[in-house]
Short mmCIF file of N, CA, C and O in Angstrom, two decimals:
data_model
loop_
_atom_site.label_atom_id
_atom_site.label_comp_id
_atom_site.label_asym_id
_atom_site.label_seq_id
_atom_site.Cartn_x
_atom_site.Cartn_y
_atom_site.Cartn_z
N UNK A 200 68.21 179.91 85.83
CA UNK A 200 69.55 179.43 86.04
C UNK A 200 70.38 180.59 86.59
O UNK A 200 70.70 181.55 85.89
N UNK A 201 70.70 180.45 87.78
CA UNK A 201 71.53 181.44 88.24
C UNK A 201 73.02 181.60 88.19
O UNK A 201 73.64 180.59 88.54
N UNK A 202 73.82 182.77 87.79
CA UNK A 202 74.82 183.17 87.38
C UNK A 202 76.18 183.22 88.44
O UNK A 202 76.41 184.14 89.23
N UNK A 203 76.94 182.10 88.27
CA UNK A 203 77.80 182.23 89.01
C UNK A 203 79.31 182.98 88.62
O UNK A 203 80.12 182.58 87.78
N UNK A 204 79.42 184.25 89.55
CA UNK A 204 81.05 184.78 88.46
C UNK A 204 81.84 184.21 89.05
O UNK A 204 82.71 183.93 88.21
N UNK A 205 82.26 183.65 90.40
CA UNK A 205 83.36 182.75 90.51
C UNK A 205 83.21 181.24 90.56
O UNK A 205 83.85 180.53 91.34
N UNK A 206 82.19 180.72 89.55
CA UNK A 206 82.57 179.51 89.73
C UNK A 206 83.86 178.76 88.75
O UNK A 206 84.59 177.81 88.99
N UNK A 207 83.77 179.55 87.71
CA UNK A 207 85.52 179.04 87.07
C UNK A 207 86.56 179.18 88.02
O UNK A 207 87.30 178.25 88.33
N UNK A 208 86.65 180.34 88.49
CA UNK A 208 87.83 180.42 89.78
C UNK A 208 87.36 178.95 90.78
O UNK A 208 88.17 178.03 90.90
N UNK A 209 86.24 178.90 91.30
CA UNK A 209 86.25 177.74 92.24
C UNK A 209 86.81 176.02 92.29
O UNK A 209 87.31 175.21 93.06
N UNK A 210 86.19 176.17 90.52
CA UNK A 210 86.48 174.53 89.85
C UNK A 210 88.31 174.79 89.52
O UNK A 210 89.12 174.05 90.08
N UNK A 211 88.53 175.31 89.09
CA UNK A 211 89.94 175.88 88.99
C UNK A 211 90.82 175.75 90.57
O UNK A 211 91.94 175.25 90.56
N UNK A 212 90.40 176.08 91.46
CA UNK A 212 91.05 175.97 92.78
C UNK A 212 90.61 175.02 93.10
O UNK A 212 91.43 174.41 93.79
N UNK A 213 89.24 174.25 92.92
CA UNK A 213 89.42 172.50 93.62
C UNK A 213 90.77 171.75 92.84
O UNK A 213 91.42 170.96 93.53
N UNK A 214 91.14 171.95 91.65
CA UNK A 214 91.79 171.31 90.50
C UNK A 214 93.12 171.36 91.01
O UNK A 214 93.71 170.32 91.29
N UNK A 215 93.63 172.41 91.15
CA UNK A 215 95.09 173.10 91.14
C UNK A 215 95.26 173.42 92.72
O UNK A 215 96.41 173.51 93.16
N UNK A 216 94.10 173.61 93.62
CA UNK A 216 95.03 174.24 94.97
C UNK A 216 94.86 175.77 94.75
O UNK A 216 94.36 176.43 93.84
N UNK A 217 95.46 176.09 95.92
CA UNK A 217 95.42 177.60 96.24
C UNK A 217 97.10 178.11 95.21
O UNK A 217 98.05 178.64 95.80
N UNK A 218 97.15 177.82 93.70
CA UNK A 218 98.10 178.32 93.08
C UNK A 218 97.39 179.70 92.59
O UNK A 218 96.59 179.58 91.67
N UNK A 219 97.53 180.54 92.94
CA UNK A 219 97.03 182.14 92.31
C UNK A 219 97.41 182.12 90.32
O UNK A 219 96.70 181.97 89.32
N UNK A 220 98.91 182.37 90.55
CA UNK A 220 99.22 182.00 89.12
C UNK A 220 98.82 181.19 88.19
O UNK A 220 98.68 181.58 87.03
N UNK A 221 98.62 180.16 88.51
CA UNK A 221 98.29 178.56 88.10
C UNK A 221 96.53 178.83 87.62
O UNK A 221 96.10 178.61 86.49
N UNK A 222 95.84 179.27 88.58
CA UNK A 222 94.70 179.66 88.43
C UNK A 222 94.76 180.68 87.42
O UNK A 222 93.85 180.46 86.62
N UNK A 223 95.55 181.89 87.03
CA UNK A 223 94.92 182.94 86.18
C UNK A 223 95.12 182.25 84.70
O UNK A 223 94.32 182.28 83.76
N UNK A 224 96.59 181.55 84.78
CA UNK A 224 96.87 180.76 83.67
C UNK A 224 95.64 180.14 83.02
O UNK A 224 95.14 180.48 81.95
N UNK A 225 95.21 179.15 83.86
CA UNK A 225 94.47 178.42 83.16
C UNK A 225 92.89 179.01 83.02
O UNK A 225 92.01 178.43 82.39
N UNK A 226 92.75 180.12 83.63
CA UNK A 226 91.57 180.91 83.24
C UNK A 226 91.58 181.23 81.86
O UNK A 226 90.76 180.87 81.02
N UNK A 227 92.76 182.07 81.69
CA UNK A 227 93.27 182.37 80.29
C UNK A 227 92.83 181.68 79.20
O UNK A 227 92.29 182.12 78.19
N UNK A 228 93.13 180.54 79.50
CA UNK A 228 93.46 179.04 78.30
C UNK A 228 92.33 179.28 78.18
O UNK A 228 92.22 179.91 77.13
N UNK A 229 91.09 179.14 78.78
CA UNK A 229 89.57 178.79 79.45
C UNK A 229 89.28 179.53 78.27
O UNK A 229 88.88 178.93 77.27
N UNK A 230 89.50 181.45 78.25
CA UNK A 230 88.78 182.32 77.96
C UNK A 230 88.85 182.62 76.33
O UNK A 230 88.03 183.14 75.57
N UNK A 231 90.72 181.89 76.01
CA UNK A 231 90.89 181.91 74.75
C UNK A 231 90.04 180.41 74.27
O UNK A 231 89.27 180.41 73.31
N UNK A 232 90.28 179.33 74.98
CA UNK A 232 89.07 178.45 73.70
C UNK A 232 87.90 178.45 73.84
O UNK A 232 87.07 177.71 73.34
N UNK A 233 87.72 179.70 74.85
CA UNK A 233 85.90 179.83 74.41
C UNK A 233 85.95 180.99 73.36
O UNK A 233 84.89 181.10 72.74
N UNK A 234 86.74 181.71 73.09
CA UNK A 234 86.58 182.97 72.14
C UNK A 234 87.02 182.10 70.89
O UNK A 234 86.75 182.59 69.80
N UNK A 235 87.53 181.10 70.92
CA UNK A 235 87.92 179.87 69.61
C UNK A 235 86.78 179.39 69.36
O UNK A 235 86.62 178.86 68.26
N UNK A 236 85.77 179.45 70.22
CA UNK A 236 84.94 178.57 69.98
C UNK A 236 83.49 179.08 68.90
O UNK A 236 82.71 178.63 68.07
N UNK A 237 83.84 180.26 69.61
CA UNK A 237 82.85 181.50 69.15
C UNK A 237 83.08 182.09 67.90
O UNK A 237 82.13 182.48 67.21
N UNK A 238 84.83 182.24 67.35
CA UNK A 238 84.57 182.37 65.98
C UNK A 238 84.22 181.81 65.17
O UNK A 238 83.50 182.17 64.24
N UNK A 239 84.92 180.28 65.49
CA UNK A 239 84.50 179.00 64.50
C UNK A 239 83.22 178.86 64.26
O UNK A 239 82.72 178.42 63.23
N UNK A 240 82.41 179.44 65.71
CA UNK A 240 80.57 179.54 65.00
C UNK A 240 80.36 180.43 64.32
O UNK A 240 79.54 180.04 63.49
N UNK A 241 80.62 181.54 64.14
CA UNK A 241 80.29 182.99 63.29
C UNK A 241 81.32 182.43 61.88
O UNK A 241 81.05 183.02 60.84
N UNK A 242 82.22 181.58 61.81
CA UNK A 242 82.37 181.33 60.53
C UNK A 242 82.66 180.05 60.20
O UNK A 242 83.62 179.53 59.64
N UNK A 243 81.54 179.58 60.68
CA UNK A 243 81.00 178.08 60.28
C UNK A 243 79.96 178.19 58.96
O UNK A 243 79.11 179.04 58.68
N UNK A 244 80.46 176.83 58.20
CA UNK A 244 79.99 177.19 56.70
C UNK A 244 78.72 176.03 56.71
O UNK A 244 78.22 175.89 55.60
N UNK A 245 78.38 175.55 57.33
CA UNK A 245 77.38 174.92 57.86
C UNK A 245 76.70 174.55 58.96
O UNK A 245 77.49 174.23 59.85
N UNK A 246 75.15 174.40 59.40
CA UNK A 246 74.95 173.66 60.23
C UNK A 246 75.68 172.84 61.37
O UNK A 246 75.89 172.85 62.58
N UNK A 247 75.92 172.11 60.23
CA UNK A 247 76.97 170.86 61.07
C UNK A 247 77.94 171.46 62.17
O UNK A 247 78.11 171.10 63.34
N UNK A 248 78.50 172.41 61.49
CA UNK A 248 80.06 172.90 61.86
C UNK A 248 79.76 173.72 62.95
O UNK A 248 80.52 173.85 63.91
N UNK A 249 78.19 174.52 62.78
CA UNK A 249 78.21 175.44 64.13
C UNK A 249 77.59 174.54 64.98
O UNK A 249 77.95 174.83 66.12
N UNK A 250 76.72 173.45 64.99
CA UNK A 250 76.81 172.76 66.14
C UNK A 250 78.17 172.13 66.69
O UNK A 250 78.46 172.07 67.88
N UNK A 251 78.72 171.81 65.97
CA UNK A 251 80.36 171.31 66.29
C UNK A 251 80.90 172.35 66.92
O UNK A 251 81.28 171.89 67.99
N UNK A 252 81.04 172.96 66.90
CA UNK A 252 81.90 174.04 67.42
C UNK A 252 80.73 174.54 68.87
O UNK A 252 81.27 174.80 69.95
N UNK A 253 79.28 174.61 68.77
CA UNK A 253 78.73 175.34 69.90
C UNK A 253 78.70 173.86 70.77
O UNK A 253 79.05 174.13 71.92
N UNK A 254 78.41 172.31 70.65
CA UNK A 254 78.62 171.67 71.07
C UNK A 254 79.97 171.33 72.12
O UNK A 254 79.95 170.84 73.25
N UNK A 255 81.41 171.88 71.10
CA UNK A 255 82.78 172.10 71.80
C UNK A 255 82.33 173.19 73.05
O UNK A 255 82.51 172.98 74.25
N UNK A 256 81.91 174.00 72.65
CA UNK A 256 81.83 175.16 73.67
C UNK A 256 81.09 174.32 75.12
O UNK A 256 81.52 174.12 76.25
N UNK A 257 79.97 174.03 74.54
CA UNK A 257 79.40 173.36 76.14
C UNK A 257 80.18 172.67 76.74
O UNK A 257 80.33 172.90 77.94
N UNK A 258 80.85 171.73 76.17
CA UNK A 258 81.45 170.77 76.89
C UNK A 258 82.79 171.81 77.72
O UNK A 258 82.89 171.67 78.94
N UNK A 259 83.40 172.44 77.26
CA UNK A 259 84.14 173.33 77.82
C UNK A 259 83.66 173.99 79.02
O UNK A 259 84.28 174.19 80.07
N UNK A 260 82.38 174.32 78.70
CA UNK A 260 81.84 175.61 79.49
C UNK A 260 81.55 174.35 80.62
O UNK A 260 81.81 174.78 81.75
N UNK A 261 81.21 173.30 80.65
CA UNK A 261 80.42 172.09 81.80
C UNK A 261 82.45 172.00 82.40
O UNK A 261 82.53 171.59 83.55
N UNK A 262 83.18 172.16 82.06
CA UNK A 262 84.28 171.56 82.13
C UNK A 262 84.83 172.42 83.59
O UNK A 262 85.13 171.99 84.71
N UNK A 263 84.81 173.58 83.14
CA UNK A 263 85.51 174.75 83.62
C UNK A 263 83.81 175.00 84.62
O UNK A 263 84.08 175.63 85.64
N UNK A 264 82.70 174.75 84.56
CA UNK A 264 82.19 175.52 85.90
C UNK A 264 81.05 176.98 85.40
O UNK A 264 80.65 177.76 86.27
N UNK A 265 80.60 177.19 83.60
CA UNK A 265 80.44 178.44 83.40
C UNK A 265 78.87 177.52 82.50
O UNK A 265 78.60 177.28 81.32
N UNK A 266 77.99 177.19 84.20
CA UNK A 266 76.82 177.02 84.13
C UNK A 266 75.83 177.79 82.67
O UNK A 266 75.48 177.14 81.69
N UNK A 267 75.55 179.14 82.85
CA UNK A 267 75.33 179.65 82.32
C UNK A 267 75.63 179.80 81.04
O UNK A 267 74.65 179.96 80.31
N UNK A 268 76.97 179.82 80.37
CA UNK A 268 77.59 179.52 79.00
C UNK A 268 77.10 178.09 78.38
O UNK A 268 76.67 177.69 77.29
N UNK A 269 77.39 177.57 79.59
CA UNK A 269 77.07 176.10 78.70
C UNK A 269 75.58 175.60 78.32
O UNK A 269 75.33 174.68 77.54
N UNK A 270 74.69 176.35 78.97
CA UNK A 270 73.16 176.32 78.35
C UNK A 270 73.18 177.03 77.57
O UNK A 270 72.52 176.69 76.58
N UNK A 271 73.79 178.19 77.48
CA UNK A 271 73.89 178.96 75.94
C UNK A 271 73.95 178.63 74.67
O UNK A 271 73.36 178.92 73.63
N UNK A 272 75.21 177.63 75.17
CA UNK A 272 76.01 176.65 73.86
C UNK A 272 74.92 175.70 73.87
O UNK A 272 74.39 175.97 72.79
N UNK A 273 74.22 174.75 74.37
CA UNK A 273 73.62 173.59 74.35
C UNK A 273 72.36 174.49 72.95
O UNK A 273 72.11 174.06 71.82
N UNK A 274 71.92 175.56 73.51
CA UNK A 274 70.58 175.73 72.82
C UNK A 274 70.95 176.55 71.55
O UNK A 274 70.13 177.11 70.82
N UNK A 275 72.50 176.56 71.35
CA UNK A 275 72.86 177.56 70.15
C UNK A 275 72.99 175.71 69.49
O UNK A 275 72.24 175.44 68.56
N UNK A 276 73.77 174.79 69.92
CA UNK A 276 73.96 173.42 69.28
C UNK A 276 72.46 172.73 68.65
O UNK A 276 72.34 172.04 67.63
N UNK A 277 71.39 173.17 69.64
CA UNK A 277 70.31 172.50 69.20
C UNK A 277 69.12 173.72 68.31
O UNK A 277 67.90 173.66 68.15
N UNK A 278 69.88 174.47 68.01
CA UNK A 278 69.03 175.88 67.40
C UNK A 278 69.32 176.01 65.73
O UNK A 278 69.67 175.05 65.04
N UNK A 279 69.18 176.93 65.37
CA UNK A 279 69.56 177.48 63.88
C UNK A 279 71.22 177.76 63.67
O UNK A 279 72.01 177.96 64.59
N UNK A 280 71.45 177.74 62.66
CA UNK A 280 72.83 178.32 62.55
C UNK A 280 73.23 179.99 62.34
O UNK A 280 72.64 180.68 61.50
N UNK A 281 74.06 180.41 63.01
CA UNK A 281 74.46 181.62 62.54
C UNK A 281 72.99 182.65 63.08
O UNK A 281 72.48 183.59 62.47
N UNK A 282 72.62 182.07 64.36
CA UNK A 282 71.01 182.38 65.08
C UNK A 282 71.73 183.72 65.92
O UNK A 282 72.18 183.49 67.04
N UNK A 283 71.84 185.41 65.23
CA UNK A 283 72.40 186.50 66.03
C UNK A 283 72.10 186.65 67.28
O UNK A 283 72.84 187.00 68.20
N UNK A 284 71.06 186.40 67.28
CA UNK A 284 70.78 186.64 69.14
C UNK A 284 71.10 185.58 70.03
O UNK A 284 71.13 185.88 71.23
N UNK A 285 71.35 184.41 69.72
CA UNK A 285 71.92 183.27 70.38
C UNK A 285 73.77 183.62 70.59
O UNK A 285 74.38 183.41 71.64
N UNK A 286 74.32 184.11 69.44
CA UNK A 286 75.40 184.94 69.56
C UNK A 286 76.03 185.87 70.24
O UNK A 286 77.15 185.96 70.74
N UNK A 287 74.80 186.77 70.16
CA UNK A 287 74.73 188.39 71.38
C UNK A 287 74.85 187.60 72.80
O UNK A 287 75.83 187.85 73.50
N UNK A 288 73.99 186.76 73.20
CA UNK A 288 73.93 186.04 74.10
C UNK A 288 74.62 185.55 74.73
O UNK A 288 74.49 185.69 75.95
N UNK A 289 75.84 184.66 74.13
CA UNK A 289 77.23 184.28 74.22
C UNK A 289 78.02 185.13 75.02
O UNK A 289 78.48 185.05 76.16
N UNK A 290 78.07 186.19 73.88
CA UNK A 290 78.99 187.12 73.96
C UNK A 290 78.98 188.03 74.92
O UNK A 290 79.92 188.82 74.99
N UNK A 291 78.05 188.07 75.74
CA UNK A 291 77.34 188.90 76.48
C UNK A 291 78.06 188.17 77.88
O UNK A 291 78.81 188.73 78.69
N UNK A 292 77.55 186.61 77.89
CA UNK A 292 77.64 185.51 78.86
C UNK A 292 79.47 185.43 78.67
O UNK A 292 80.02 184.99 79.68
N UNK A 293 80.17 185.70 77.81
CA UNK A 293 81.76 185.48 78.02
C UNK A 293 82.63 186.99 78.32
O UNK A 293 83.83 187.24 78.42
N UNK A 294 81.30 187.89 78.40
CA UNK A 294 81.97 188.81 79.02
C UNK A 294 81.75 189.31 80.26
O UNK A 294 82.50 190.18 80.69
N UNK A 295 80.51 188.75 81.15
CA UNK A 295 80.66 188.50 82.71
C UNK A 295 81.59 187.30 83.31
O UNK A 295 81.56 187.08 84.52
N UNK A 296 82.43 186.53 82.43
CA UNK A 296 83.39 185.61 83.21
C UNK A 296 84.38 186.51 83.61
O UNK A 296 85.34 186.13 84.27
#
């Protein structure tokens, strides 16, 4: 699966137009409910809750364009809970956006 770094910027400018501002804005939003998404898994008190929450993440990540994140999330949703290297992984993947 190959790594796209501007495809949030791209899906973001089909959405909104050539707004520069408009675009960083809603990158922002993007970057804070995926880092929402990511604590709620590291302090999820069950199963349930970290698929809920890594489940939220995919759908986000399919939303916004962040290919790569969102197979992350899919196989952290269908994996173990509180799985560290599925985490590192993430975290790794939300810091090349």
């Amino acid at each position: 699966m190959a790594y796209d770094p501007g495809a949030i910027d791209a899906t973001l400018a089909a959405a909104v137009g050539d707004e520069p501002a408009l675009i960083a804005e809603l990158r922002e939003s993007f970057l804070e409910s995926v880092k929402r998404c990511l604590r709620g898994m590291k302090a999820a008190e069950s199963p349930d809750e970290w698929a809920g929450f890594a489940l939220r993440l995919k759908g986000l990540s399919a939303s916004f364009g962040a290919v790569r994140l969102m197979a992350l999330a899919s196989e952290a949703a269908a994996g173990q809970a509180h799985d560290s290297a599925v985490l590192r992984r993430l975290h790794r993947a939300v810091e090349r956006l």
